[in-house]
Amino acid sequence: MKKYMKIIPLGGVGKIGYRNCTVYESQDSIVVVDMGLAFPEGATPGIDFTIVDTNYLEKNIKKVKAIVITHGHFDHIGGLVHMWQKVPVKLYAMPFSMEVIKSQFDYKKAKMPTDYELMEFGKEYKIDKNFSFEMVQVMHSIPQSGGVYFKINDKKVFHISDYRFDDAPILPERTNYKRLEEIGNDKLDMLLVDSTSAFSEDNPTETDVKENTLKAFQEAEKAIAICCFSSNVSRVLMTLQLAEMLDRKVVVLGSSLQRMMESAVRTGIIDAKLVEKVARKTEDVGNIGREKLIYLGTGSQGEEMSAMARLARDELRGVRLKEGDVLVHSATAIPGNEDSVWDMFELMAKKGVEVKARHNGYKIHASGHASRKDLIRMFHIMKPKVIVPIHGTTQHMHEVERIIDEQTHSVPCTIAYREFIQIDEENMLEVHDFNENKLLKETGEFAVDGAWQIPLEDYFIFRQRKFMHEEGAVFISMALNKAGMIVSQPSITSKGLGDEDKLKEVYTYALTNIYRQMKANNMDRAIKDIEKAREVVRIAGRRAFIQHRGKKPMTVVDFVKI
Ligand SMILES: [Zn+2]
Ligand SMILES: [Zn+2]
């Protein structure tokens, strides 16, 4: 069989943190890198999140040999719990990532894949005689992150999703520069690379963040509250270390942070002795004065049910922040979350809590993604023949292209968006459009909606939901006898349109309208065509609400046969 290699980004391009899932395919085997989720957007109200369609993998299931996980962020692992049953192949992940995956399966009460392997950095995993991969350590905002280095036929491709360079990290782990240089010196054919922070010039180190956070902590005279992502183990460790220095006690708020901390201890990333000193419950604080406390919680995005947002609303049992306390925001608001973060800050400020965050000049956060400087450094180490930006919007990916143009004229850059890439035996690079190859049909997207998975193309359900949300709903029901005659006055109820008493007048208009239209359609005595009658009643009823309530409610008509 003719040898070939294909790279199909089922997800992970076109938006940031967007259900990463990339297919690496040869003539004999397929390996999938990551199975992430994306959080819902306005057009799909009510859903939990979206995942990619696994149809392509299911159709080629005999070829699919492995799923490899780069790191434990939800945009890389969050889809697994819903997708793995459809693609039940061996799962490869680093121990910390596997811990996060396990707790996700536990949380969803799903059965964890039994066939999995805890990976080691630097070890070569052979899938078949022409296909192998290796995990190479890079730094990111979660422990044990890696890039996947593939050797497929005689081609070498390096998939580095989320990474940054940090030469002064807090966690006891480092980028494996030696291995990166070896790979770079070994003639790399293609580099897939993180474009998330392509627009930022530079990025502080985690040690810079720690020093600035120390200053912010030292300014506090009373209690300190600090919020970060639960998976940002570096910030958790930083907080524990600063608490030691300042002789304060850390109180961890929220179960996700506690679980993540336990995972970090189990995998040897954080010293168990440091964690032992932490209070897990507010009752454990005893009579320690508030000037000796640091509350560490999730909620850096102002998420409604997070510990920090509940603390801001005074809803957390046994803890209150007061005048003179300090809130340290150890994160940035992800685009789209600015309002909820600001609302949380406002609630804190109204209590007299001093908010220390990016907007008022505190440099207490560093991104986990490669800045322009980091990208240039990576390109110089890797010297790849082709660079494919991933993990960004079209503008981010184009920015990487611009950086390459300015810096390294010899490196051609290909943007992969809804395309797949094929390198043939003559080392020609081909980029095929999904439409042209009829692949688009096989690479749709699904909304995880409670217990169901709904194709996003089923736009109707989401439109209906949005409609009800904005315009309210009206329910009209009529009782008919066997002959189809109306035996009682139609009943009208509504939701989301206002007080029933106030709506009585509109209901009367609606009834008059319904009777008039039924008469005009010869339905006032007996109904022969139920579907036609349903439409006549629906339009007549709805029109009354448009005219007298100024809304266009979703109108549901029900005939009850008695
Ligand atoms: Zn990511
Ligand atoms: Zn990530």
Coordinates of C-alpha atoms and ligand atoms in Angstrom, one line a residue:
M1 CA 0.0 0.0 0.0
K2 CA 1.2 3.5 -0.8
K3 CA 2.6 5.2 2.2
Y4 CA 1.1 8.4 3.3
M5 CA 0.5 10.7 6.3
K6 CA -2.5 12.9 7.0
I7 CA -3.2 15.3 9.7
I8 CA -6.8 16.2 10.3
P9 CA -7.7 18.8 12.9
L10 CA -11.1 17.7 13.9
G11 CA -11.0 20.5 16.4
G12 CA -8.5 22.9 18.0
V13 CA -8.3 25.5 15.3
G14 CA -10.4 28.6 14.5
K15 CA -11.0 29.5 18.2
I16 CA -8.9 29.5 21.3
G17 CA -9.2 26.5 23.7
Y18 CA -11.7 24.9 21.3
R19 CA -12.3 21.1 21.7
N20 CA -8.8 20.1 20.7
C21 CA -8.7 16.9 18.7
T22 CA -6.2 16.1 16.0
V23 CA -6.0 13.0 13.9
Y24 CA -2.6 11.6 12.8
E25 CA -3.1 9.0 10.1
S26 CA -0.8 6.8 8.1
Q27 CA -1.7 4.0 5.6
D28 CA -1.9 1.6 8.6
S29 CA -2.7 3.4 11.8
I30 CA -4.4 6.4 13.4
V31 CA -3.4 8.1 16.6
V32 CA -5.7 10.9 18.0
V33 CA -4.1 13.7 20.0
D34 CA -6.4 15.1 22.7
M35 CA -10.2 14.9 23.0
G36 CA -11.3 18.2 24.4
L37 CA -14.5 20.2 24.8
A38 CA -15.5 23.7 24.1
F39 CA -17.7 25.8 26.4
P40 CA -21.1 26.8 25.0
E41 CA -21.7 30.1 23.2
G42 CA -24.8 32.3 23.0
A43 CA -26.2 30.5 19.9
T44 CA -26.6 27.2 21.8
P45 CA -28.3 28.2 25.1
G46 CA -28.6 25.6 27.8
I47 CA -26.1 23.1 26.6
D48 CA -23.2 21.8 28.8
F49 CA -20.5 22.1 26.1
T50 CA -19.6 21.0 22.6
I51 CA -17.4 18.2 21.4
V52 CA -16.3 17.1 17.9
D53 CA -18.0 14.4 15.9
T54 CA -16.2 11.1 16.1
N55 CA -17.7 9.7 12.9
Y56 CA -14.4 9.7 11.0
L57 CA -12.7 7.8 13.8
E58 CA -15.7 5.3 14.1
K59 CA -15.6 4.6 10.4
N60 CA -11.9 3.9 10.6
I61 CA -12.0 2.3 14.0
K62 CA -9.8 -0.7 13.0
K63 CA -7.0 1.7 12.2
V64 CA -7.3 3.8 15.4
K65 CA -4.6 2.6 17.8
A66 CA -4.3 5.2 20.5
I67 CA -5.5 8.5 22.0
V68 CA -2.6 10.6 23.4
I69 CA -3.3 13.4 25.8
T70 CA -0.9 16.4 25.8
H71 CA -2.1 17.8 29.2
G72 CA -5.0 17.9 31.6
H73 CA -6.9 21.1 30.6
F74 CA -10.6 20.6 29.7
D75 CA -10.1 21.8 26.1
H76 CA -7.8 18.8 25.7
I77 CA -9.4 16.1 27.9
G78 CA -13.0 17.2 28.6
G79 CA -14.5 15.4 25.6
L80 CA -13.0 12.0 26.6
V81 CA -15.8 11.0 29.0
H82 CA -18.3 11.4 26.1
M83 CA -16.2 10.3 23.2
W84 CA -14.2 7.4 24.5
Q85 CA -17.1 4.9 24.4
K86 CA -17.3 5.5 20.7
V87 CA -13.6 5.3 20.1
P88 CA -12.6 2.7 22.8
V89 CA -8.9 2.5 22.1
K90 CA -5.8 2.6 24.4
L91 CA -5.4 5.9 26.2
Y92 CA -1.9 7.4 26.8
A93 CA -1.4 10.2 29.3
M94 CA 1.2 11.5 31.8
P95 CA 0.4 10.5 35.4
F96 CA -0.9 14.0 36.4
S97 CA -3.1 14.2 33.2
M98 CA -4.5 10.7 34.0
E99 CA -5.4 11.8 37.5
V100 CA -7.4 14.7 36.1
I101 CA -9.0 12.4 33.6
K102 CA -9.9 9.9 36.3
S103 CA -11.5 12.5 38.5
Q104 CA -13.5 13.7 35.5
F105 CA -14.8 10.1 34.8
D106 CA -15.6 9.8 38.6
Y107 CA -17.4 13.1 38.6
K108 CA -19.5 12.0 35.6
K109 CA -20.0 8.5 37.1
A110 CA -18.6 7.1 33.9
K111 CA -16.5 4.0 33.6
M112 CA -12.8 4.8 33.2
P113 CA -11.1 3.1 30.2
T114 CA -9.3 0.0 31.5
D115 CA -6.7 0.0 28.7
Y116 CA -4.5 3.0 29.5
E117 CA -0.8 3.7 30.0
L118 CA 0.9 6.2 32.2
M119 CA 3.4 7.8 29.9
E120 CA 7.0 8.8 30.6
F121 CA 8.7 11.8 29.0
G122 CA 11.3 10.7 26.5
K123 CA 10.0 7.2 25.9
E124 CA 9.2 6.1 22.4
Y125 CA 5.8 4.4 22.0
K126 CA 5.6 2.2 18.9
I127 CA 2.2 1.8 17.3
D128 CA 3.4 -0.1 14.2
K129 CA 6.6 -0.5 12.3
N130 CA 6.2 2.9 10.6
F131 CA 4.4 4.9 13.4
S132 CA 5.7 6.0 16.8
F133 CA 5.3 8.9 19.2
E134 CA 7.1 10.4 22.2
M135 CA 6.1 12.9 24.8
V136 CA 8.5 15.8 25.2
Q137 CA 8.1 18.0 28.3
V138 CA 7.2 21.7 27.8
M139 CA 6.0 24.2 30.4
H140 CA 2.4 25.3 30.5
S141 CA -0.1 26.3 33.2
I142 CA -0.7 22.7 34.4
P143 CA 1.9 20.1 35.4
Q144 CA 3.4 17.5 33.1
S145 CA 2.4 19.1 29.8
G146 CA 4.0 17.8 26.7
G147 CA 4.4 18.0 23.0
V148 CA 3.9 14.8 21.0
Y149 CA 6.8 14.0 18.6
F150 CA 5.6 11.7 15.8
K151 CA 7.7 9.6 13.5
I152 CA 5.3 8.5 10.7
N153 CA 6.8 6.6 7.8
D154 CA 10.0 8.7 7.3
K155 CA 8.3 12.0 8.3
K156 CA 8.9 13.8 11.6
V157 CA 6.1 15.9 13.0
F158 CA 6.0 17.7 16.3
H159 CA 2.6 18.5 17.8
I160 CA 3.2 21.1 20.5
S161 CA -0.1 22.4 21.6
D162 CA -0.2 24.6 24.7
Y163 CA 3.2 25.7 25.9
R164 CA 5.3 28.6 27.0
F165 CA 9.0 28.9 27.9
D166 CA 9.6 29.7 31.6
D167 CA 13.2 29.7 32.7
A168 CA 12.2 30.5 36.3
P169 CA 9.2 28.3 37.1
I170 CA 7.8 27.5 40.6
L171 CA 7.0 23.9 40.0
P172 CA 9.9 21.4 40.1
E173 CA 9.7 20.8 36.3
R174 CA 11.5 22.2 33.3
T175 CA 11.2 22.4 29.5
N176 CA 13.4 19.6 28.1
Y177 CA 15.6 21.9 26.0
K178 CA 18.1 19.2 25.3
R179 CA 15.5 17.0 23.6
L180 CA 14.0 20.0 21.7
E181 CA 17.4 20.8 20.3
E182 CA 18.0 17.1 19.3
I183 CA 14.7 17.1 17.5
G184 CA 15.5 20.4 15.8
N185 CA 18.8 19.1 14.7
D186 CA 17.3 16.0 13.3
K187 CA 15.5 17.8 10.4
L188 CA 11.9 18.3 11.5
D189 CA 9.3 18.1 8.7
M190 CA 6.5 19.9 10.4
L191 CA 5.8 21.8 13.7
L192 CA 2.2 22.3 14.9
V193 CA 2.3 25.1 17.4
D194 CA 0.3 27.1 19.9
S195 CA -0.9 30.5 18.6
T196 CA -2.9 31.6 21.6
S197 CA -0.6 34.4 22.9
A198 CA 0.9 35.3 19.5
F199 CA -0.2 38.9 20.1
S200 CA 1.7 39.4 23.3
E201 CA 5.2 40.4 23.1
D202 CA 6.6 38.8 26.2
N203 CA 5.4 36.9 29.3
P204 CA 6.7 37.2 32.9
T205 CA 8.1 34.1 34.6
E206 CA 6.2 32.3 37.4
T207 CA 9.0 33.6 39.8
D208 CA 8.1 37.2 38.7
V209 CA 4.5 36.4 39.4
K210 CA 5.5 35.0 42.9
E211 CA 7.5 38.1 43.7
N212 CA 4.7 40.5 42.7
T213 CA 2.1 38.4 44.6
L214 CA 4.3 38.5 47.7
K215 CA 4.2 42.3 47.5
A216 CA 0.5 42.2 47.1
F217 CA 0.2 39.9 50.1
Q218 CA 2.5 42.0 52.2
E219 CA 0.3 45.0 51.7
A220 CA -2.6 43.2 53.3
E221 CA -3.3 43.9 56.9
K222 CA -6.3 41.5 57.4
A223 CA -7.4 38.4 55.6
I224 CA -6.2 37.6 52.0
A225 CA -8.3 35.8 49.4
I226 CA -6.6 34.6 46.2
C227 CA -8.3 32.9 43.3
C228 CA -6.9 30.9 40.4
F229 CA -7.8 28.0 38.1
S230 CA -7.9 24.8 40.1
S231 CA -5.6 23.2 37.6
N232 CA -2.9 25.9 38.0
V233 CA -0.9 23.9 40.5
S234 CA 2.0 26.4 40.2
R235 CA -0.2 29.1 41.7
V236 CA -1.4 26.7 44.4
L237 CA 2.2 25.9 45.3
M238 CA 3.1 29.6 45.2
T239 CA 0.3 30.4 47.6
L240 CA 1.5 27.6 50.0
Q241 CA 5.1 28.8 49.8
L242 CA 4.1 32.5 50.4
A243 CA 1.9 31.4 53.4
E244 CA 5.0 29.8 54.9
M245 CA 7.1 32.9 54.4
L246 CA 4.4 35.2 55.9
D247 CA 3.4 32.8 58.7
R248 CA -0.2 32.6 57.5
K249 CA -2.5 29.6 57.3
V250 CA -4.1 28.6 53.9
V251 CA -7.7 27.7 53.9
V252 CA -8.7 25.9 50.7
L253 CA -12.2 26.6 49.5
G254 CA -13.9 24.3 47.0
S255 CA -13.6 20.6 46.2
S256 CA -12.1 20.9 42.8
L257 CA -9.0 22.7 44.2
Q258 CA -8.7 20.1 46.9
R259 CA -8.9 17.2 44.4
M260 CA -6.3 18.9 42.2
M261 CA -4.0 19.4 45.2
E262 CA -4.3 15.7 46.1
S263 CA -3.5 14.7 42.5
A264 CA -0.4 17.0 42.7
V265 CA 0.7 15.3 45.9
R266 CA 0.1 11.8 44.6
T267 CA 2.1 12.5 41.4
G268 CA 5.0 14.0 43.5
I269 CA 4.6 17.5 42.1
I270 CA 3.8 19.1 45.5
D271 CA 5.3 18.1 48.8
A272 CA 2.8 16.3 51.0
K273 CA 4.2 18.1 54.1
L274 CA 3.2 21.5 52.7
V275 CA -0.4 20.3 52.0
E276 CA -0.8 18.8 55.5
K277 CA -0.7 22.3 57.0
V278 CA -3.6 23.5 54.8
A279 CA -7.1 23.8 56.4
R280 CA -9.7 22.0 54.3
K281 CA -12.7 23.3 56.2
T282 CA -13.3 26.7 57.6
E283 CA -14.0 25.0 61.0
D284 CA -10.3 23.8 61.0
V285 CA -9.1 27.4 61.4
G286 CA -9.9 27.5 65.1
N287 CA -9.1 30.8 66.7
I288 CA -6.4 32.0 64.3
G289 CA -6.9 35.7 63.7
R290 CA -8.0 36.8 60.2
E291 CA -4.7 38.7 59.7
K292 CA -3.1 35.2 59.6
L293 CA -5.4 33.7 57.0
I294 CA -5.2 33.2 53.2
Y295 CA -8.3 31.8 51.5
L296 CA -7.4 30.0 48.3
G297 CA -10.3 29.3 46.0
T298 CA -11.5 28.8 42.4
G299 CA -13.5 31.4 40.6
S300 CA -10.9 33.4 38.7
Q301 CA -13.5 33.7 35.9
G302 CA -16.3 34.7 38.3
E303 CA -18.1 31.5 37.6
E304 CA -21.5 31.6 39.4
M305 CA -21.0 28.5 41.6
S306 CA -17.3 28.9 42.3
A307 CA -16.0 29.4 45.8
M308 CA -14.8 33.0 45.2
A309 CA -18.1 34.2 43.6
R310 CA -20.0 32.6 46.5
L311 CA -17.6 34.3 48.9
A312 CA -18.3 37.6 47.2
R313 CA -22.1 37.0 47.7
D314 CA -21.6 36.0 51.3
E315 CA -23.0 32.5 50.5
L316 CA -20.0 30.5 51.8
R317 CA -20.7 28.8 55.2
G318 CA -18.4 30.1 57.9
V319 CA -16.4 32.6 55.9
R320 CA -17.0 36.3 55.4
L321 CA -14.7 38.8 53.8
K322 CA -14.8 42.3 55.4
E323 CA -13.5 45.8 55.2
G324 CA -9.7 45.8 55.1
D325 CA -9.4 42.3 53.5
V326 CA -7.7 41.8 50.2
L327 CA -8.7 39.8 47.0
V328 CA -5.8 38.8 44.8
H329 CA -6.9 37.8 41.3
S330 CA -4.2 35.3 40.1
A331 CA -5.5 35.0 36.5
T332 CA -6.9 37.1 33.7
A333 CA -10.5 37.1 32.6
I334 CA -10.9 34.9 29.5
P335 CA -12.7 36.9 26.7
G336 CA -16.4 36.5 27.3
N337 CA -16.0 36.3 31.1
E338 CA -15.1 39.9 31.7
D339 CA -18.5 40.9 33.0
S340 CA -18.8 38.1 35.6
V341 CA -15.3 38.7 36.8
W342 CA -16.0 42.4 37.2
D343 CA -19.3 41.7 39.0
M344 CA -17.4 39.6 41.5
F345 CA -14.8 42.4 42.0
E346 CA -17.7 44.9 42.5
L347 CA -19.3 42.8 45.2
M348 CA -16.0 42.5 46.9
A349 CA -15.3 46.3 46.6
K350 CA -18.8 47.1 48.1
K351 CA -17.8 45.1 51.2
G352 CA -14.6 47.2 51.5
V353 CA -12.4 44.4 50.2
E354 CA -9.4 45.8 48.2
V355 CA -9.2 44.1 44.8
K356 CA -5.7 43.6 43.5
A357 CA -5.8 42.5 39.8
R358 CA -4.4 43.3 36.4
H359 CA -6.7 46.3 35.8
N360 CA -5.2 48.2 38.7
G361 CA -1.6 47.5 37.8
Y362 CA -0.8 44.3 39.6
K363 CA 1.5 42.0 37.5
I364 CA 0.3 38.9 39.3
H365 CA -0.4 36.7 36.3
A366 CA 1.5 35.1 33.5
S367 CA 0.0 33.3 30.6
G368 CA 0.6 29.6 30.0
H369 CA 0.9 30.2 26.3
A370 CA 3.8 31.1 24.1
S371 CA 4.4 34.8 23.6
R372 CA 5.8 36.2 20.3
K373 CA 9.3 35.9 22.0
D374 CA 8.6 32.2 22.9
L375 CA 7.4 31.4 19.4
I376 CA 10.5 32.9 17.8
R377 CA 12.7 30.9 20.2
M378 CA 10.8 27.7 19.4
F379 CA 11.2 28.3 15.6
H380 CA 14.9 28.8 16.0
I381 CA 15.3 25.6 18.0
M382 CA 13.1 23.5 15.8
K383 CA 14.0 24.8 12.3
P384 CA 11.0 22.9 10.9
K385 CA 10.2 22.8 7.1
V386 CA 6.6 23.7 7.7
I387 CA 4.9 25.4 10.6
V388 CA 1.2 25.0 11.3
P389 CA -0.3 27.3 13.9
I390 CA -3.1 25.8 16.0
H391 CA -5.1 26.6 19.1
G392 CA -6.1 30.1 18.0
T393 CA -8.6 32.2 16.0
T394 CA -7.9 32.9 12.3
Q395 CA -6.3 36.2 13.4
H396 CA -4.0 34.4 15.9
M397 CA -2.9 31.9 13.3
H398 CA -2.3 34.6 10.8
E399 CA -0.2 36.5 13.4
V400 CA 2.1 33.5 13.7
E401 CA 2.4 33.6 9.9
R402 CA 3.5 37.3 10.2
I403 CA 6.0 36.5 12.9
I404 CA 7.5 33.8 10.7
D405 CA 7.7 36.2 7.8
E406 CA 9.5 38.8 9.8
Q407 CA 11.9 36.4 11.6
T408 CA 12.7 33.4 9.5
H409 CA 12.2 33.9 5.8
S410 CA 13.3 30.4 5.1
V411 CA 10.4 28.7 6.9
P412 CA 7.2 28.3 4.9
C413 CA 4.1 28.5 6.9
T414 CA 0.8 26.8 6.3
I415 CA -2.4 27.7 8.0
A416 CA -4.7 24.7 8.6
Y417 CA -8.3 25.5 9.2
R418 CA -11.0 23.1 8.3
E419 CA -8.5 21.4 6.1
F420 CA -6.3 18.4 6.4
I421 CA -2.7 18.1 5.5
Q422 CA -1.1 15.4 3.6
I423 CA 2.5 14.7 3.0
D424 CA 3.1 12.2 0.2
E425 CA 6.2 10.2 -0.4
E426 CA 7.9 12.8 -2.5
N427 CA 7.7 15.1 0.5
M428 CA 5.2 17.4 -1.1
L429 CA 2.8 19.1 1.2
E430 CA -0.8 19.1 0.2
V431 CA -3.5 21.0 2.0
H432 CA -7.0 19.8 1.1
D433 CA -10.2 21.6 1.7
F434 CA -12.7 19.6 3.8
N435 CA -15.5 20.4 1.4
E436 CA -13.5 19.3 -1.6
N437 CA -12.9 16.0 0.1
K438 CA -16.4 15.5 1.4
L439 CA -14.7 15.4 4.8
L440 CA -16.9 18.1 6.2
K441 CA -19.8 15.8 6.5
E442 CA -17.7 13.5 8.7
T443 CA -16.3 16.2 10.9
G444 CA -19.3 17.9 12.5
E445 CA -19.7 18.9 16.0
F446 CA -22.0 17.8 18.9
A447 CA -23.5 19.6 21.8
V448 CA -23.5 17.6 25.0
D449 CA -26.9 18.5 26.4
G450 CA -27.7 16.7 29.6
A451 CA -27.8 13.0 28.8
W452 CA -28.0 13.6 25.0
Q453 CA -25.5 14.4 22.3
I454 CA -27.1 16.6 19.7
P455 CA -25.5 17.5 16.3
L456 CA -25.0 21.2 16.2
E457 CA -26.4 21.3 12.8
D458 CA -29.8 20.5 14.5
Y459 CA -30.0 24.2 14.9
F460 CA -33.8 24.1 15.4
I461 CA -33.7 23.0 19.0
F462 CA -31.3 25.8 20.0
R463 CA -33.3 28.4 18.1
Q464 CA -36.4 27.2 19.9
R465 CA -34.7 27.4 23.2
K466 CA -33.4 30.9 22.5
F467 CA -36.8 32.0 21.3
M468 CA -38.5 30.8 24.5
H469 CA -35.8 32.5 26.5
E470 CA -36.4 35.8 24.8
E471 CA -40.1 35.8 23.9
G472 CA -41.7 33.5 26.5
A473 CA -44.2 30.7 25.7
V474 CA -47.9 30.3 25.4
F475 CA -49.8 27.1 25.8
I476 CA -53.3 26.7 24.3
S477 CA -55.3 23.6 24.9
M478 CA -58.8 22.5 23.7
A479 CA -60.9 19.5 24.5
L480 CA -62.6 17.8 21.5
N481 CA -65.1 15.0 21.5
K482 CA -64.9 12.0 19.2
A483 CA -66.8 13.9 16.5
G484 CA -64.1 16.6 16.6
M485 CA -66.4 19.2 18.3
I486 CA -65.0 21.6 20.9
V487 CA -66.5 20.7 24.2
S488 CA -65.0 23.3 26.4
Q489 CA -63.6 26.8 26.2
P490 CA -59.9 26.7 25.2
S491 CA -57.5 27.2 28.1
I492 CA -54.6 29.5 27.7
T493 CA -51.5 29.7 30.0
S494 CA -48.2 31.3 29.5
K495 CA -44.6 31.3 30.9
G496 CA -42.2 34.2 31.0
L497 CA -44.7 36.9 29.8
G498 CA -45.9 38.3 33.2
D499 CA -48.4 38.0 35.9
E500 CA -51.5 35.8 34.9
D501 CA -53.9 38.5 36.3
K502 CA -52.3 41.2 34.2
L503 CA -52.4 38.9 31.1
K504 CA -56.1 38.2 31.4
E505 CA -57.0 40.9 28.9
V506 CA -54.6 39.5 26.4
Y507 CA -56.0 36.0 26.9
T508 CA -59.5 37.3 26.1
Y509 CA -58.2 38.9 22.9
A510 CA -56.5 35.7 22.0
L511 CA -59.7 33.7 22.6
T512 CA -61.8 36.1 20.5
N513 CA -59.2 35.9 17.7
I514 CA -59.1 32.1 17.9
Y515 CA -62.9 31.8 17.6
R516 CA -63.0 34.3 14.8
Q517 CA -60.3 32.5 12.8
M518 CA -61.8 29.0 13.4
K519 CA -65.1 30.3 12.2
A520 CA -63.5 31.8 9.1
N521 CA -62.0 28.4 8.4
N522 CA -65.2 26.4 9.1
M523 CA -63.7 24.9 12.2
D524 CA -66.1 26.3 14.8
R525 CA -68.4 23.3 14.7
A526 CA -66.2 20.4 14.2
I527 CA -62.5 19.9 13.4
K528 CA -61.7 17.5 10.7
D529 CA -58.1 18.3 9.9
I530 CA -56.3 18.5 13.3
E531 CA -52.9 19.7 11.9
K532 CA -54.5 22.5 10.0
A533 CA -56.6 23.5 13.0
R534 CA -53.5 23.5 15.2
E535 CA -51.8 26.0 12.8
V536 CA -54.9 28.2 12.6
V537 CA -55.3 28.3 16.4
R538 CA -51.5 28.9 16.9
I539 CA -51.4 31.8 14.5
A540 CA -54.6 33.4 15.9
G541 CA -53.5 33.0 19.5
R542 CA -50.0 34.3 18.9
R543 CA -51.2 37.3 16.9
A544 CA -53.1 38.5 20.0
F545 CA -49.9 38.4 22.0
I546 CA -48.0 40.3 19.3
Q547 CA -50.7 43.0 19.2
H548 CA -51.5 43.3 22.8
R549 CA -48.3 42.2 24.7
G550 CA -45.7 43.3 22.1
K551 CA -44.0 39.9 22.2
K552 CA -43.8 37.0 19.8
P553 CA -44.1 34.0 22.1
M554 CA -43.5 30.4 21.2
T555 CA -47.1 29.1 21.0
V556 CA -47.9 25.5 21.6
V557 CA -51.4 24.2 20.7
D558 CA -52.7 20.9 22.2
F559 CA -56.0 19.2 21.4
V560 CA -57.2 16.8 24.1
K561 CA -59.6 14.2 22.8
I562 CA -62.2 13.1 25.4
Ligands
ZN1 ZN -5.6 24.4 25.3
ZN2 ZN -3.8 24.1 28.2

